[in-house]
mmCIF file of C-alpha atoms and ligand atoms in Angstrom:
data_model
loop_
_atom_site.group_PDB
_atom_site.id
_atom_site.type_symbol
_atom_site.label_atom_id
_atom_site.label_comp_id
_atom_site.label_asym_id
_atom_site.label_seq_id
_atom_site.Cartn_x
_atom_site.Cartn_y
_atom_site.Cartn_z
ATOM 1 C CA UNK N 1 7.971 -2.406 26.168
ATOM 2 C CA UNK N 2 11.288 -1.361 27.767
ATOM 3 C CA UNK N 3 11.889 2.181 28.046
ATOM 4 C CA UNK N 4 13.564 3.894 25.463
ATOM 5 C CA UNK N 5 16.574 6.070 26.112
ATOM 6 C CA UNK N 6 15.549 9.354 27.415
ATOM 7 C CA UNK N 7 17.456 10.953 24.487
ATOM 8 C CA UNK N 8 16.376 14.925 23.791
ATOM 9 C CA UNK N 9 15.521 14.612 20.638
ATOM 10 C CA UNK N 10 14.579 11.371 18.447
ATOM 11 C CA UNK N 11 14.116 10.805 14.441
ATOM 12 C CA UNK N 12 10.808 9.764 13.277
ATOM 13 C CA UNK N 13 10.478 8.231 9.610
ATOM 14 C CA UNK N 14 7.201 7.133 8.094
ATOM 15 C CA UNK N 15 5.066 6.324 4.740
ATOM 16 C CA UNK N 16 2.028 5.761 3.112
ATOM 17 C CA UNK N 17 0.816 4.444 -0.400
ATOM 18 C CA UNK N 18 -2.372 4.101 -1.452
ATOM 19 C CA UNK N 19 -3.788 2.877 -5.070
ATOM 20 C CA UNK N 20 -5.902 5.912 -6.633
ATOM 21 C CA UNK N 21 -9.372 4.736 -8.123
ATOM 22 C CA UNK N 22 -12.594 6.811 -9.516
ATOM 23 C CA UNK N 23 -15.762 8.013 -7.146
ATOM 24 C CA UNK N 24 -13.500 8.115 -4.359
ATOM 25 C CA UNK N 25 -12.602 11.365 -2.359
ATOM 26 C CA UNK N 26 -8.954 12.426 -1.884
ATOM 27 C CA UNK N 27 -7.776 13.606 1.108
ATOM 28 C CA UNK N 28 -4.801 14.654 1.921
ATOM 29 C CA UNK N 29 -2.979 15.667 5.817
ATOM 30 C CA UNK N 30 -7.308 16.195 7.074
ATOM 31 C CA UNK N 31 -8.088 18.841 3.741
ATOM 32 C CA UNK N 32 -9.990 17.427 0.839
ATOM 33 C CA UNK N 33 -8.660 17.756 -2.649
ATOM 34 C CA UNK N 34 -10.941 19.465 -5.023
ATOM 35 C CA UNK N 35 -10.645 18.473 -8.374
ATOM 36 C CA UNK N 36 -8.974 15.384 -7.642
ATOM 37 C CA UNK N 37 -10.619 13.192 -10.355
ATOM 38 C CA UNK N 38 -9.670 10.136 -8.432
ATOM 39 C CA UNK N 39 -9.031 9.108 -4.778
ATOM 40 C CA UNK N 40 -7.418 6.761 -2.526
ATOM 41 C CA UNK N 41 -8.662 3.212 -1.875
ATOM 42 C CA UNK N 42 -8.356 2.061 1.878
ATOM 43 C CA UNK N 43 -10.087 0.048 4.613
ATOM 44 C CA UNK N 44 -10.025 3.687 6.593
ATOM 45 C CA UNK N 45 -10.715 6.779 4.763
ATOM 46 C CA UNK N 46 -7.362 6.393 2.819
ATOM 47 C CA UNK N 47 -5.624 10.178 4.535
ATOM 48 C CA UNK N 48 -1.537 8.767 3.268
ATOM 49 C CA UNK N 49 -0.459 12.074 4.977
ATOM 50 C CA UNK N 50 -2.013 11.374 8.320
ATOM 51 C CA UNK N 51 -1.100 7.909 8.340
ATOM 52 C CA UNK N 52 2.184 8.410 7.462
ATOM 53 C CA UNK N 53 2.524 11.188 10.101
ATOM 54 C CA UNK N 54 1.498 8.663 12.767
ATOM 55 C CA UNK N 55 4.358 5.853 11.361
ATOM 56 C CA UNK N 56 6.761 8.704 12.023
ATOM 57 C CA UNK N 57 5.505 9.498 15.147
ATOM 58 C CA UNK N 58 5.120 5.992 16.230
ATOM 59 C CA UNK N 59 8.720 5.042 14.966
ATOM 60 C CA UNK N 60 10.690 7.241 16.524
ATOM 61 C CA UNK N 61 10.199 6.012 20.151
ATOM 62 C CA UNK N 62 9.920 2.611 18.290
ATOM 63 C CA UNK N 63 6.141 2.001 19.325
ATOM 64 C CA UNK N 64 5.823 -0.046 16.304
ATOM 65 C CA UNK N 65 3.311 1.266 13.324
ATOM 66 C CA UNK N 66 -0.127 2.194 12.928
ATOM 67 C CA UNK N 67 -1.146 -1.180 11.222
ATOM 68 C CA UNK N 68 -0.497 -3.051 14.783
ATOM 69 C CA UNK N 69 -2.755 -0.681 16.557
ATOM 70 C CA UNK N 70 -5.379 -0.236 13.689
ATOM 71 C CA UNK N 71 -5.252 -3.647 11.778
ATOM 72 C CA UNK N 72 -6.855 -2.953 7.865
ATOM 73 C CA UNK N 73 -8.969 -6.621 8.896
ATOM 74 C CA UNK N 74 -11.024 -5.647 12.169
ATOM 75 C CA UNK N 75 -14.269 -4.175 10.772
ATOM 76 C CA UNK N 76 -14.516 -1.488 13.608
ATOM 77 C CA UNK N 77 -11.394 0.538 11.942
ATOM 78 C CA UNK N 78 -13.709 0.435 8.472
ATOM 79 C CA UNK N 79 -13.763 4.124 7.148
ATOM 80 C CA UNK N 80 -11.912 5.470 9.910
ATOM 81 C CA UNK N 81 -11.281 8.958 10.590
ATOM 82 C CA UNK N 82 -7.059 9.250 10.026
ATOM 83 C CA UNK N 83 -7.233 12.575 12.648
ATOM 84 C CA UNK N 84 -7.921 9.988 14.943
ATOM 85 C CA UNK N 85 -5.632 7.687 14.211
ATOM 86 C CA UNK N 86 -2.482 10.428 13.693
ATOM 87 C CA UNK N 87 -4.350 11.748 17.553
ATOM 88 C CA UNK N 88 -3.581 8.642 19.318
ATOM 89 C CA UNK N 89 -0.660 8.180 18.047
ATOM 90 C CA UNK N 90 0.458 11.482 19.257
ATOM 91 C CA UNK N 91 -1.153 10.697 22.583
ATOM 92 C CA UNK N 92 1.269 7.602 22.883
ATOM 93 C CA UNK N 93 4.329 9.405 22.454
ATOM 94 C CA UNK N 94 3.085 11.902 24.653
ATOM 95 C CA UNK N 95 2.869 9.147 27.381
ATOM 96 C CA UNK N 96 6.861 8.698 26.632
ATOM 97 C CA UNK N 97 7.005 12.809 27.496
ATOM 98 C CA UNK N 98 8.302 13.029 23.732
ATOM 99 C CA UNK N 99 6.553 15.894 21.356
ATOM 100 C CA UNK N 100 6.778 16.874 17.735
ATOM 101 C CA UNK N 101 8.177 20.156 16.739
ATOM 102 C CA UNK N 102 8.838 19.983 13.217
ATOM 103 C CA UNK N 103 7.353 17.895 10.579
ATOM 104 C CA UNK N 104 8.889 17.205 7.138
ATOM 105 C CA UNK N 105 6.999 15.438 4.062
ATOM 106 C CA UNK N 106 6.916 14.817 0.634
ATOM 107 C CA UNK N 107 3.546 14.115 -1.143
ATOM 108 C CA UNK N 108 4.811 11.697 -4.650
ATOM 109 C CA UNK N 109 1.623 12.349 -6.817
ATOM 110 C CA UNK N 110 0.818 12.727 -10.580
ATOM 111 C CA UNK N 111 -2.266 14.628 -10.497
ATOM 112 C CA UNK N 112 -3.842 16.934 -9.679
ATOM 113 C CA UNK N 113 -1.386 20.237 -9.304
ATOM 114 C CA UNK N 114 -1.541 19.972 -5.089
ATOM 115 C CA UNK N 115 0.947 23.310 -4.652
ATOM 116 C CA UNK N 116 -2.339 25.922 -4.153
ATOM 117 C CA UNK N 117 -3.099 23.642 -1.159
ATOM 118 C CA UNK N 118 0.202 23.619 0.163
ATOM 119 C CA UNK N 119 -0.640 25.968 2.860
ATOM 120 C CA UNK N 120 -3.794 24.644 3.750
ATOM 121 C CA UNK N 121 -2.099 20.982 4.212
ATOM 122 C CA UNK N 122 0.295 22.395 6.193
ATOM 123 C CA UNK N 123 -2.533 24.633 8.819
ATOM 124 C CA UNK N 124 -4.373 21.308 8.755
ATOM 125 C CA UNK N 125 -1.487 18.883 10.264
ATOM 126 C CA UNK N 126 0.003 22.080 12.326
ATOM 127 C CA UNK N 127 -3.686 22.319 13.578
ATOM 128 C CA UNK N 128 -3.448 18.459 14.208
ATOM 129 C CA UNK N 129 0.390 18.349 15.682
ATOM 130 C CA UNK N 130 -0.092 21.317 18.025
ATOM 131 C CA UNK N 131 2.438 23.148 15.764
ATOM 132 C CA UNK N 132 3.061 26.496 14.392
ATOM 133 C CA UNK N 133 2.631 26.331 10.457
ATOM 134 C CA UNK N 134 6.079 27.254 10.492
ATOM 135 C CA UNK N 135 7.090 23.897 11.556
ATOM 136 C CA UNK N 136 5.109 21.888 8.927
ATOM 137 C CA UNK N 137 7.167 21.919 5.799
ATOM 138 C CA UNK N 138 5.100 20.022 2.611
ATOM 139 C CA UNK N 139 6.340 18.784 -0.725
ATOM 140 C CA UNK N 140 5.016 17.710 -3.480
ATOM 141 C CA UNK N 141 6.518 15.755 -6.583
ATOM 142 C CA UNK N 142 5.151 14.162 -9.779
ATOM 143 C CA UNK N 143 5.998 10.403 -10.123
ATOM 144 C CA UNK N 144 7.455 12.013 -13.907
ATOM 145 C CA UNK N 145 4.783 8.873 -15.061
ATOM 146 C CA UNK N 146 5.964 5.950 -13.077
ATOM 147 C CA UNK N 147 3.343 5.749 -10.806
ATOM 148 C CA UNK N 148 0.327 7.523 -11.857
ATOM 149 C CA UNK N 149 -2.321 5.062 -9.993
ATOM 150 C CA UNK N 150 -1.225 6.011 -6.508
ATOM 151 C CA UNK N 151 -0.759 8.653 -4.113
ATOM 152 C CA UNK N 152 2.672 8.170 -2.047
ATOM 153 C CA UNK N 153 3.634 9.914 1.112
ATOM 154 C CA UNK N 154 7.145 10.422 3.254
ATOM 155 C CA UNK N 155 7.536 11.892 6.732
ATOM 156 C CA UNK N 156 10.315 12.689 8.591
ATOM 157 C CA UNK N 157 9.823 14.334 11.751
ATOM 158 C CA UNK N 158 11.556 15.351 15.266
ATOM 159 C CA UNK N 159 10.853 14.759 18.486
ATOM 160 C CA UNK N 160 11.807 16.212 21.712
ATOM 161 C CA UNK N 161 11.910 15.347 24.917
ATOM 162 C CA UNK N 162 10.315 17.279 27.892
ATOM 163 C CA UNK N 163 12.213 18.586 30.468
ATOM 164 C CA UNK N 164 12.640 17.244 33.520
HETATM 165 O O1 LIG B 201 7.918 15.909 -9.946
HETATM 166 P P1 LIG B 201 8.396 17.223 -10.460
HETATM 167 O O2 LIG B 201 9.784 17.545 -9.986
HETATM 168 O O3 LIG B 201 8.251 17.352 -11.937
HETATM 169 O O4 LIG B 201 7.430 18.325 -9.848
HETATM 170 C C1 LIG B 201 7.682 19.682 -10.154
HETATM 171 C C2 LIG B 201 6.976 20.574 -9.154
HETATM 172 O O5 LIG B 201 5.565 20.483 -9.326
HETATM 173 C C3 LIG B 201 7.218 20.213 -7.721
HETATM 174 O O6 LIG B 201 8.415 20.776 -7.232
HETATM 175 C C4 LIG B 201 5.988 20.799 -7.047
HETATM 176 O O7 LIG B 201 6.223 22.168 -6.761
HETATM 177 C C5 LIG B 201 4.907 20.715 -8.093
HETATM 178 N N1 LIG B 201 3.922 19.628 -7.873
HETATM 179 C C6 LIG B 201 2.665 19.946 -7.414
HETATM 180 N N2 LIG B 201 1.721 18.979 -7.261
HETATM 181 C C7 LIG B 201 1.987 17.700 -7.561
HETATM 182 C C8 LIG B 201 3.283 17.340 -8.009
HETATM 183 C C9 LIG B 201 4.226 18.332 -8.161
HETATM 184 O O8 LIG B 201 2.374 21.107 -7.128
HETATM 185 N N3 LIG B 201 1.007 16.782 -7.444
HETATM 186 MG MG1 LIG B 202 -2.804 4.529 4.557
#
């Protein structure tokens, strides 16, 4: 690809939706959801936060999304483990010298009550990011009814450039 402009900082945008079905696990930025009576249905294991941490990531040195470097058809990305995907894709924008340092997202979900867990959600991707908790700030808002059958996710984050 050609280099992008060695700006010192970019915008990253991503998001995530995933249809919600029974006898599936939710999880949620790497921390399962207890009491989550229903949980996303994916070709990987379905984390909306992580993947659409890694489209953020990914788009803000325009390195395209996570569906060109995991496709949902090859059967080796089958239940995959989103901490690795959201790792990689940190890893490439490492290779541009780029790193996060804040993290902004909105979780659009009807049930269950996610607001105990925002601190946990927000250790959890820190953890991931390299981040102080600080610098993780997580949302959460009810579809009021319009979309109860799916979890949806939206990430905005920056990235800076190392110095020279
Ligand atoms: O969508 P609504 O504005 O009605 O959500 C009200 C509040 O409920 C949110 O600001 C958030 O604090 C909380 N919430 C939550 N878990 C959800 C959805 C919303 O804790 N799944
Ligand atoms: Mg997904």
């Amino acid at each position: 690809m050609t280099s992008p402009l060695p700006l010192p900082y970019r915008v990253g945008y991503g998001e995530d939706a995933h249809r919600l079905s029974e006898g599936r696990p939710l999880t949620l930025g790497g921390v399962p959801i207890p009491h989550a009576e229903r949980g996303a249905v994916a070709h990987s294991d379905g984390d909306a936060v992580l993947h659409a941490v890694a489209d953020a990531l990914l788009s803000g040195l325009a390195l395209g999304d996570i569906g060109h470097y995991y496709p949902d058809t090859a059967e080796e990305n089958a239940g995959l483990d989103s901490r690795v995907i959201l790792q990689e894709s940190l890893a490439l924008v490492r290779e541009w010298r780029y790193r996060p340092v804040n993290v902004a997202l909105v979780v659009t979900l009807d049930r269950p009550k996610l607001g105990p867990l925002r601190g946990d959600i927000a250790r959890s991707l820190a953890a991931l990011l390299g981040l102080p908790e600080t610098e993780v700030g997580v949302s959460f808002k009810t579809s009021e009814g319009l979309a109860p059958d799916h979890v949806q996710v939206r990430v905005t984050v920056l990235l800076v450039r190392d110095r020279d």
